[in-house]
CSV table of C-alpha atoms and ligand atoms in Angstrom, one decimal:
chain,number,residue,atom,x,y,z
A,296,MET,CA,18.5,-42.2,4.6
A,297,ASN,CA,17.2,-44.6,2.2
A,298,LYS,CA,19.1,-47.8,2.8
A,299,LYS,CA,19.8,-50.0,-0.2
A,300,THR,CA,19.7,-53.7,-0.3
A,301,VAL,CA,22.8,-55.0,-2.1
A,302,ALA,CA,23.2,-58.6,-3.0
A,303,VAL,CA,27.0,-59.4,-3.3
A,304,LEU,CA,27.6,-62.4,-5.5
A,305,PHE,CA,30.8,-64.3,-4.9
A,306,GLY,CA,32.7,-67.6,-5.7
A,307,GLY,CA,31.2,-68.7,-9.1
A,308,GLN,CA,31.9,-71.6,-11.3
A,309,SER,CA,35.0,-70.3,-13.0
A,310,SER,CA,38.7,-71.2,-12.4
A,311,GLU,CA,38.9,-67.9,-10.6
A,312,HIS,CA,36.6,-69.0,-7.9
A,313,SER,CA,39.2,-68.7,-5.1
A,314,VAL,CA,40.2,-65.2,-6.2
A,315,SER,CA,36.5,-64.1,-6.1
A,316,LEU,CA,36.3,-65.2,-2.5
A,317,VAL,CA,39.1,-63.0,-1.6
A,318,SER,CA,37.8,-60.0,-3.6
A,319,ALA,CA,34.3,-60.4,-2.0
A,320,THR,CA,35.9,-60.4,1.4
A,321,THR,CA,37.4,-57.2,0.7
A,322,ILE,CA,34.1,-55.7,-0.8
A,323,ILE,CA,31.8,-56.8,1.8
A,324,SER,CA,34.2,-55.7,4.7
A,325,ASN,CA,34.4,-52.2,3.0
A,326,MET,CA,30.8,-51.7,2.5
A,327,ASP,CA,29.3,-48.9,4.6
A,328,SER,CA,26.6,-50.8,6.7
A,329,GLU,CA,25.0,-47.5,7.4
A,330,LYS,CA,24.1,-47.2,3.8
A,331,TYR,CA,23.6,-50.8,2.8
A,332,PHE,CA,21.9,-53.9,3.7
A,333,ILE,CA,24.2,-56.5,2.5
A,334,ILE,CA,23.0,-59.9,1.2
A,335,PRO,CA,26.0,-62.1,0.5
A,336,VAL,CA,25.2,-64.9,-1.9
A,337,GLY,CA,27.8,-67.5,-2.7
A,338,ILE,CA,27.9,-69.5,-5.8
A,339,THR,CA,29.7,-72.8,-5.4
A,340,LYS,CA,32.1,-74.2,-8.1
A,341,GLU,CA,29.2,-76.5,-9.1
A,342,GLY,CA,26.9,-73.6,-9.6
A,343,LYS,CA,24.8,-73.8,-6.4
A,344,TRP,CA,23.6,-70.6,-4.9
A,345,LEU,CA,23.6,-70.0,-1.2
A,346,ILE,CA,22.7,-67.0,0.9
A,347,TYR,CA,25.4,-66.8,3.5
A,348,ASN,CA,25.0,-64.5,6.6
A,349,GLY,CA,27.8,-65.8,8.7
A,350,PRO,CA,31.1,-64.2,9.6
A,351,VAL,CA,32.9,-62.8,6.7
A,352,GLU,CA,36.1,-64.6,7.6
A,353,ASN,CA,34.5,-67.8,6.5
A,354,ILE,CA,34.2,-66.7,2.9
A,355,LYS,CA,37.8,-67.0,2.0
A,356,ASN,CA,38.4,-70.5,3.7
A,357,GLY,CA,35.3,-72.0,2.0
A,358,ASP,CA,33.5,-72.7,5.1
A,359,TRP,CA,30.6,-70.5,4.0
A,360,GLU,CA,29.4,-73.4,2.0
A,361,LYS,CA,28.5,-75.4,5.1
A,362,TYR,CA,26.3,-72.6,6.4
A,363,GLY,CA,24.6,-71.1,3.4
A,364,THR,CA,20.9,-71.4,2.7
A,365,PRO,CA,19.8,-72.4,-0.8
A,366,ALA,CA,18.6,-69.3,-3.0
A,367,VAL,CA,18.0,-68.4,-6.5
A,368,LEU,CA,17.9,-65.1,-8.4
A,369,SER,CA,14.7,-64.9,-10.1
A,370,PRO,CA,14.7,-63.6,-13.7
A,371,ASP,CA,11.1,-62.5,-13.1
A,372,ALA,CA,11.2,-58.7,-13.4
A,373,GLY,CA,8.1,-58.4,-11.2
A,374,MET,CA,9.9,-59.9,-8.3
A,375,LYS,CA,13.2,-58.1,-8.4
A,376,GLY,CA,14.9,-60.1,-5.8
A,377,ILE,CA,16.6,-63.3,-4.4
A,378,ILE,CA,14.5,-66.1,-3.5
A,379,LYS,CA,15.4,-67.9,-0.3
A,380,ILE,CA,14.4,-71.5,-0.2
A,381,VAL,CA,13.9,-73.1,3.4
A,382,GLY,CA,12.5,-76.6,3.1
A,383,ASP,CA,9.5,-76.4,0.9
A,384,LYS,CA,9.0,-72.7,1.6
A,385,ALA,CA,10.3,-69.8,-0.6
A,386,LYS,CA,10.7,-66.1,0.5
A,387,ILE,CA,11.5,-63.3,-1.7
A,388,ILE,CA,14.2,-60.9,-0.5
A,389,PRO,CA,13.9,-57.7,-2.6
A,390,VAL,CA,17.2,-56.4,-3.9
A,391,ASP,CA,18.0,-52.9,-5.1
A,392,VAL,CA,21.4,-53.6,-6.6
A,393,VAL,CA,23.5,-56.6,-7.3
A,394,PHE,CA,27.3,-56.5,-7.1
A,395,PRO,CA,28.7,-59.5,-9.0
A,396,VAL,CA,32.1,-60.0,-7.5
A,397,LEU,CA,32.7,-62.9,-9.8
A,398,HIS,CA,35.7,-63.3,-12.0
A,399,GLY,CA,36.0,-65.1,-15.3
A,400,ALA,CA,33.4,-67.4,-17.0
A,401,TRP,CA,29.7,-67.2,-15.8
A,402,GLY,CA,30.5,-63.9,-13.9
A,403,GLU,CA,32.6,-61.6,-15.8
A,404,ASP,CA,31.4,-62.7,-19.3
A,405,GLY,CA,27.9,-61.3,-19.7
A,406,THR,CA,26.0,-64.4,-18.5
A,407,ILE,CA,25.1,-63.2,-15.0
A,408,GLN,CA,24.6,-59.7,-16.6
A,409,GLY,CA,22.1,-61.1,-19.0
A,410,LEU,CA,20.1,-62.6,-15.9
A,411,LEU,CA,20.2,-59.4,-14.2
A,412,GLU,CA,18.9,-57.5,-17.3
A,413,LEU,CA,16.1,-60.0,-17.4
A,414,ALA,CA,15.3,-59.4,-13.8
A,415,LYS,CA,15.6,-55.7,-14.4
A,416,ILE,CA,17.8,-55.3,-11.3
A,417,PRO,CA,20.7,-52.8,-11.5
A,418,TYR,CA,24.0,-54.2,-11.2
A,419,VAL,CA,27.6,-53.0,-10.7
A,420,GLY,CA,29.9,-53.0,-13.8
A,421,CYS,CA,29.8,-53.6,-17.4
A,422,GLY,CA,26.8,-54.8,-19.4
A,423,VAL,CA,26.3,-58.0,-21.3
A,424,LEU,CA,28.2,-56.9,-24.5
A,425,ALA,CA,31.1,-55.2,-22.8
A,426,SER,CA,31.5,-58.1,-20.5
A,427,SER,CA,31.4,-60.8,-23.1
A,428,VAL,CA,33.5,-58.8,-25.5
A,429,SER,CA,36.1,-58.2,-22.9
A,430,MET,CA,36.2,-61.8,-21.6
A,431,ASP,CA,36.9,-63.1,-25.0
A,432,LYS,CA,40.4,-62.1,-25.9
A,433,VAL,CA,39.8,-62.7,-29.6
A,434,TYR,CA,36.9,-60.4,-29.7
A,435,THR,CA,38.6,-57.7,-27.5
A,436,LYS,CA,41.4,-57.7,-30.1
A,437,ILE,CA,39.0,-57.5,-33.0
A,438,ILE,CA,37.2,-54.5,-31.5
A,439,CYS,CA,40.3,-52.8,-30.4
A,440,LYS,CA,41.9,-53.3,-33.9
A,441,ASP,CA,39.0,-51.5,-35.3
A,442,ALA,CA,39.3,-48.7,-32.8
A,443,GLY,CA,43.0,-48.2,-33.7
A,444,ILE,CA,44.4,-49.4,-30.5
A,445,PRO,CA,48.0,-50.7,-30.7
A,446,GLN,CA,48.2,-54.3,-29.8
A,447,ALA,CA,50.7,-57.2,-30.2
A,448,ASN,CA,50.6,-59.0,-33.5
A,449,TYR,CA,48.2,-62.0,-33.0
A,450,THR,CA,46.3,-64.8,-34.6
A,451,TRP,CA,43.9,-67.3,-33.2
A,452,VAL,CA,42.9,-70.9,-33.8
A,453,PHE,CA,40.1,-73.3,-32.8
A,454,ALA,CA,41.3,-76.0,-30.4
A,455,SER,CA,40.1,-78.7,-32.7
A,456,ASP,CA,42.8,-77.6,-35.3
A,457,ILE,CA,45.9,-77.4,-33.1
A,458,GLU,CA,47.3,-80.8,-34.2
A,459,LYS,CA,47.2,-79.9,-37.9
A,460,GLU,CA,50.5,-79.2,-39.5
A,461,ASP,CA,48.9,-76.3,-41.3
A,462,THR,CA,47.8,-74.7,-38.2
A,463,LEU,CA,51.2,-74.8,-36.7
A,464,LYS,CA,53.0,-73.7,-39.9
A,465,ARG,CA,50.6,-70.7,-40.1
A,466,ILE,CA,51.3,-69.6,-36.5
A,467,GLU,CA,55.1,-69.9,-37.1
A,468,LYS,CA,54.8,-67.9,-40.2
A,469,GLU,CA,52.5,-65.3,-38.9
A,470,ILE,CA,53.7,-64.9,-35.4
A,471,GLY,CA,57.1,-66.5,-35.1
A,472,TYR,CA,59.0,-67.5,-31.8
A,473,PRO,CA,59.0,-66.6,-29.0
A,474,LEU,CA,55.3,-66.3,-28.7
A,475,PHE,CA,52.5,-66.4,-26.1
A,476,ILE,CA,49.7,-68.9,-26.1
A,477,LYS,CA,46.4,-68.1,-24.3
A,478,PRO,CA,42.9,-69.6,-24.0
A,479,SER,CA,40.6,-66.9,-25.5
A,480,ASN,CA,38.3,-67.1,-22.5
A,481,ALA,CA,40.2,-67.4,-19.2
A,482,GLY,CA,42.0,-65.1,-16.7
A,483,SER,CA,44.4,-65.1,-13.8
A,484,SER,CA,47.0,-66.3,-16.4
A,485,VAL,CA,45.4,-69.8,-16.4
A,486,GLY,CA,46.4,-71.9,-19.3
A,487,ILE,CA,48.9,-69.3,-20.6
A,488,SER,CA,52.3,-70.2,-21.7
A,489,LYS,CA,55.4,-69.1,-23.7
A,490,ALA,CA,56.8,-71.1,-26.5
A,491,THR,CA,60.2,-70.8,-28.2
A,492,ASN,CA,59.9,-73.9,-30.4
A,493,ARG,CA,57.4,-76.3,-32.2
A,494,ASP,CA,57.4,-78.8,-29.3
A,495,GLU,CA,56.5,-76.0,-26.7
A,496,LEU,CA,54.0,-74.5,-29.1
A,497,LEU,CA,52.2,-77.8,-29.4
A,498,LYS,CA,52.4,-78.4,-25.6
A,499,GLY,CA,51.1,-74.7,-25.0
A,500,LEU,CA,48.3,-75.2,-27.4
A,501,LYS,CA,47.2,-78.4,-25.8
A,502,GLU,CA,47.3,-76.7,-22.4
A,503,ALA,CA,45.3,-73.7,-23.5
A,504,ALA,CA,42.7,-76.1,-25.2
A,505,ARG,CA,41.9,-77.5,-21.8
A,506,TYR,CA,40.3,-74.2,-21.0
A,507,ASP,CA,38.6,-73.0,-24.3
A,508,ARG,CA,37.8,-73.9,-27.8
A,509,LYS,CA,39.5,-70.8,-29.1
A,510,ILE,CA,43.1,-70.0,-28.6
A,511,VAL,CA,45.0,-66.8,-29.1
A,512,ILE,CA,48.7,-66.7,-30.1
A,513,GLU,CA,50.6,-63.5,-29.9
A,514,GLU,CA,54.1,-62.3,-30.5
A,515,PHE,CA,56.2,-62.0,-27.4
A,516,VAL,CA,56.4,-58.6,-25.9
A,517,ASN,CA,59.4,-57.8,-23.8
A,518,GLY,CA,57.6,-55.2,-22.0
A,519,ARG,CA,57.0,-53.6,-18.6
A,520,GLU,CA,53.4,-54.4,-17.4
A,521,LEU,CA,51.4,-51.3,-16.9
A,522,GLU,CA,47.9,-51.0,-15.6
A,523,CYS,CA,45.3,-48.3,-15.2
A,524,ALA,CA,41.8,-48.1,-13.6
A,525,VAL,CA,38.7,-46.7,-15.1
A,526,LEU,CA,35.5,-45.7,-13.2
A,527,GLY,CA,32.3,-44.2,-14.8
A,528,ASN,CA,29.6,-44.7,-17.3
A,529,GLU,CA,29.5,-42.0,-19.9
A,530,ASP,CA,31.8,-39.8,-17.9
A,531,ILE,CA,35.0,-41.7,-17.4
A,532,LYS,CA,37.5,-41.2,-14.7
A,533,VAL,CA,40.9,-42.7,-15.2
A,534,THR,CA,43.6,-43.1,-12.4
A,535,ARG,CA,47.5,-42.8,-12.8
A,536,VAL,CA,49.2,-45.8,-14.1
A,537,GLY,CA,50.7,-48.6,-11.9
A,538,GLU,CA,53.4,-51.0,-12.7
A,539,ILE,CA,53.5,-54.8,-11.9
A,540,LEU,CA,56.9,-56.1,-11.1
A,541,SER,CA,56.7,-59.9,-11.3
A,542,ALA,CA,59.0,-61.8,-8.9
A,543,ALA,CA,62.5,-62.3,-10.3
A,544,ASP,CA,61.9,-66.1,-10.4
A,545,ALA,CA,58.6,-65.9,-12.4
A,546,GLU,CA,58.9,-66.3,-16.0
A,547,PHE,CA,55.9,-64.0,-16.4
A,548,TYR,CA,53.0,-62.8,-14.4
A,549,ASP,CA,51.5,-66.2,-14.0
A,550,PHE,CA,48.8,-67.4,-11.4
A,551,ASP,CA,51.6,-68.1,-8.8
A,552,ALA,CA,53.4,-64.8,-9.3
A,553,LYS,CA,50.1,-63.0,-9.1
A,554,TYR,CA,48.6,-64.5,-5.9
A,555,ASN,CA,51.3,-66.7,-4.2
A,556,ASN,CA,54.6,-65.0,-4.7
A,557,PRO,CA,55.3,-62.3,-2.1
A,558,ASP,CA,58.1,-60.9,-4.3
A,559,SER,CA,55.6,-59.7,-6.9
A,560,LYS,CA,55.2,-56.0,-6.4
A,561,THR,CA,53.1,-53.1,-7.5
A,562,VAL,CA,54.4,-49.6,-7.9
A,563,ILE,CA,52.1,-46.7,-8.1
A,564,PRO,CA,52.6,-44.4,-9.8
A,565,ALA,CA,54.6,-46.3,-12.4
A,566,PRO,CA,58.0,-44.7,-12.8
A,567,ILE,CA,57.7,-43.9,-16.6
A,568,PRO,CA,57.9,-40.7,-18.6
A,569,ALA,CA,54.9,-38.4,-18.1
A,570,GLU,CA,53.9,-38.5,-21.9
A,571,LYS,CA,53.8,-42.3,-21.7
A,572,GLU,CA,51.5,-42.2,-18.7
A,573,GLU,CA,49.2,-39.8,-20.6
A,574,GLU,CA,49.3,-42.0,-23.7
A,575,ILE,CA,48.2,-45.1,-21.5
A,576,ARG,CA,45.5,-43.0,-19.8
A,577,SER,CA,44.0,-41.8,-23.0
A,578,LEU,CA,44.2,-45.3,-24.6
A,579,ALA,CA,42.4,-46.8,-21.5
A,580,LYS,CA,39.5,-44.4,-22.1
A,581,LYS,CA,39.4,-45.3,-25.8
A,582,VAL,CA,39.5,-49.1,-25.0
A,583,PHE,CA,36.7,-48.7,-22.5
A,584,LYS,CA,34.6,-46.7,-25.0
A,585,ALA,CA,35.4,-49.2,-27.9
A,586,VAL,CA,34.0,-52.2,-25.9
A,587,ASP,CA,31.0,-50.0,-24.6
A,588,GLY,CA,32.2,-50.3,-20.9
A,589,SER,CA,30.4,-49.2,-17.9
A,590,GLY,CA,31.1,-48.8,-14.3
A,591,ILE,CA,34.4,-50.5,-13.7
A,592,SER,CA,37.4,-51.9,-15.6
A,593,ARG,CA,41.2,-52.3,-15.2
A,594,ILE,CA,43.0,-51.8,-18.4
A,595,ASP,CA,46.3,-53.5,-18.9
A,596,PHE,CA,49.2,-52.5,-21.2
A,597,PHE,CA,52.8,-53.3,-21.9
A,598,MET,CA,55.5,-50.7,-22.6
A,599,ASP,CA,58.2,-52.3,-24.8
A,600,ARG,CA,61.5,-52.2,-22.9
A,601,GLU,CA,63.4,-51.0,-26.0
A,602,SER,CA,61.1,-48.9,-28.2
A,603,GLU,CA,58.9,-47.7,-25.2
A,604,LYS,CA,56.0,-48.4,-27.4
A,605,ILE,CA,52.7,-48.6,-25.6
A,606,ILE,CA,50.7,-51.9,-26.4
A,607,PHE,CA,47.3,-52.6,-25.1
A,608,ASN,CA,47.1,-56.1,-23.6
A,609,GLU,CA,43.7,-56.9,-22.1
A,610,LEU,CA,40.9,-55.4,-19.9
A,611,ASN,CA,39.2,-56.8,-16.9
A,612,THR,CA,35.6,-55.8,-16.4
A,613,LEU,CA,35.7,-57.2,-12.9
A,614,PRO,CA,39.2,-56.7,-11.7
A,615,GLY,CA,40.5,-58.3,-8.5
A,616,PHE,CA,40.0,-56.7,-5.1
A,617,THR,CA,42.6,-58.7,-3.2
A,618,SER,CA,45.1,-57.1,-0.8
A,619,ILE,CA,47.6,-57.0,-3.8
A,620,SER,CA,45.1,-56.0,-6.4
A,621,MET,CA,46.0,-52.9,-8.6
A,622,TYR,CA,42.4,-51.6,-9.1
A,623,PRO,CA,41.5,-50.5,-5.6
A,624,MET,CA,45.2,-49.5,-4.9
A,625,LEU,CA,45.1,-47.2,-7.9
A,626,TRP,CA,42.0,-45.5,-6.6
A,627,GLU,CA,43.4,-45.2,-3.1
A,628,GLU,CA,46.3,-43.3,-4.7
A,629,ALA,CA,43.8,-41.1,-6.5
A,630,GLY,CA,42.3,-40.2,-3.0
A,631,LEU,CA,39.4,-42.5,-3.3
A,632,PRO,CA,39.4,-45.2,-0.4
A,633,LYS,CA,37.7,-48.6,-0.9
A,634,LYS,CA,34.5,-47.4,0.9
A,635,GLU,CA,34.0,-44.5,-1.3
A,636,LEU,CA,35.0,-46.5,-4.4
A,637,ILE,CA,32.2,-49.0,-3.6
A,638,ASP,CA,29.7,-46.2,-3.2
A,639,GLU,CA,30.6,-44.8,-6.5
A,640,LEU,CA,30.3,-48.2,-8.1
A,641,ILE,CA,26.8,-48.7,-6.6
A,642,GLU,CA,25.7,-45.1,-7.7
A,643,LEU,CA,26.9,-45.8,-11.2
A,644,ALA,CA,25.0,-49.2,-11.2
A,645,LEU,CA,21.8,-47.2,-10.2
A,646,SER,CA,22.3,-44.5,-12.8
A,647,ARG,CA,23.4,-46.7,-15.7
A,648,ASP,CA,21.4,-46.4,-18.8
A,649,ASN,CA,21.6,-50.0,-20.3
A,650,GLY,CA,20.2,-48.8,-23.6
A,651,ILE,CA,17.5,-51.2,-23.7
A,652,ARG,CA,14.2,-49.4,-24.6
A,653,GLY,CA,12.0,-52.4,-25.5
B,914,ADP,N1,52.4,-61.1,-25.8
B,914,ADP,C1,52.9,-61.3,-24.5
B,914,ADP,N2,54.2,-61.2,-24.5
B,914,ADP,C2,54.8,-61.3,-23.2
B,914,ADP,N3,54.2,-61.6,-22.0
B,914,ADP,C3,52.8,-61.8,-22.2
B,914,ADP,C4,52.2,-61.6,-23.3
B,914,ADP,N4,50.8,-61.8,-23.1
B,914,ADP,C5,50.8,-62.0,-21.8
B,914,ADP,N5,51.9,-62.0,-21.2
B,914,ADP,C6,52.2,-62.4,-19.8
B,914,ADP,O1,51.2,-63.2,-19.3
B,914,ADP,C7,50.4,-62.5,-18.3
B,914,ADP,C8,49.0,-63.0,-18.4
B,914,ADP,O2,48.4,-62.6,-19.7
B,914,ADP,P1,47.1,-61.9,-19.9
B,914,ADP,O3,46.9,-61.6,-21.3
B,914,ADP,O4,47.1,-60.7,-19.0
B,914,ADP,O5,45.9,-62.9,-19.3
B,914,ADP,P2,45.1,-63.0,-18.0
B,914,ADP,O6,43.7,-62.7,-18.5
B,914,ADP,O7,45.2,-64.5,-17.7
B,914,ADP,O8,45.6,-62.1,-17.1
B,914,ADP,C9,50.6,-61.1,-18.5
B,914,ADP,O9,50.4,-60.5,-17.2
B,914,ADP,C10,52.1,-61.1,-18.9
B,914,ADP,O10,52.9,-61.3,-17.7
B,915,MG,MG1,46.1,-60.1,-17.3
């Protein structure tokens, strides 16, 4: 069999660096070594690239940084590979596919995808446009509004305007309390808060402004959190719907509830009426098409606890692969274990038409 060389990128410069280390550990440990030569390439928080060939256990704890060898990914389409740098010598390691297991900025936002397009190396997941649109909550909302996807009432502001009386008044008029405040570009609930009055609004806007120059403000949705997994390029497969139950002491599904609280649970399939499940699955496909997605995405919704209305929240073009992550669990429920899921993702990367004709 023709073994493929797959470079797995992990870590990265975003606030979700630590989540990526866990996701990459899951992915590397589940990749079929009969089918793939794996080249793990870690990116430090500072943005330094290191090839790491040591034990996979040392990825999560950060020790990989001590043993990595400097490397770069060449944008030169003639090289198609990773350049390993040892002293004053450089060695090209040809790569067939890249799996960017990076969450958030500089990983899930189209930047790394742009580099890989230049290098003409196939890669797992969404292309430049789908990645950047999906990373930016304001643009996701604009696109999904145009596609007629139901969403929470929202507005957005520049961080530079948050202390202006007019801005605060407009938010109060258009959205009203309680409301949710989010950096437009972030993830893992970083910088997100709920506000029930002017003081909390200002505090929340300042907090969100630490992460982005654009801030989204949404009406509060008292909803159940439902998620669904998508796999495919033109032909899209959608799983059943899963539900997230935040720990009782968490105010919402925040970073801590997501990764540190053992009482947060996932339920697959979600105990919801069949027609609601179908509605979510069909909206998930619609969202994926609207943003021009490819390969992989997890699409998240709310179901209003009273009206049972389905409301799209966001999509993640590189969903987590931790032990509590919904994306791989949804596929497992659908009869696709991680190993086969990774095979399909790599196949989809190799067969993807990026639309660039030159
Ligand atoms: N409009 C909203 N109303 C109520 N809860 C919300 C709202 N938006 C977000 N949340 C809560 O905050 C969490 C994180 O928000 P989300 O938009 O998914 O951002 P992230 O990209 O950080 O995951 C959600 O999982 C949910 O628990
Ligand atoms: Mg989310």
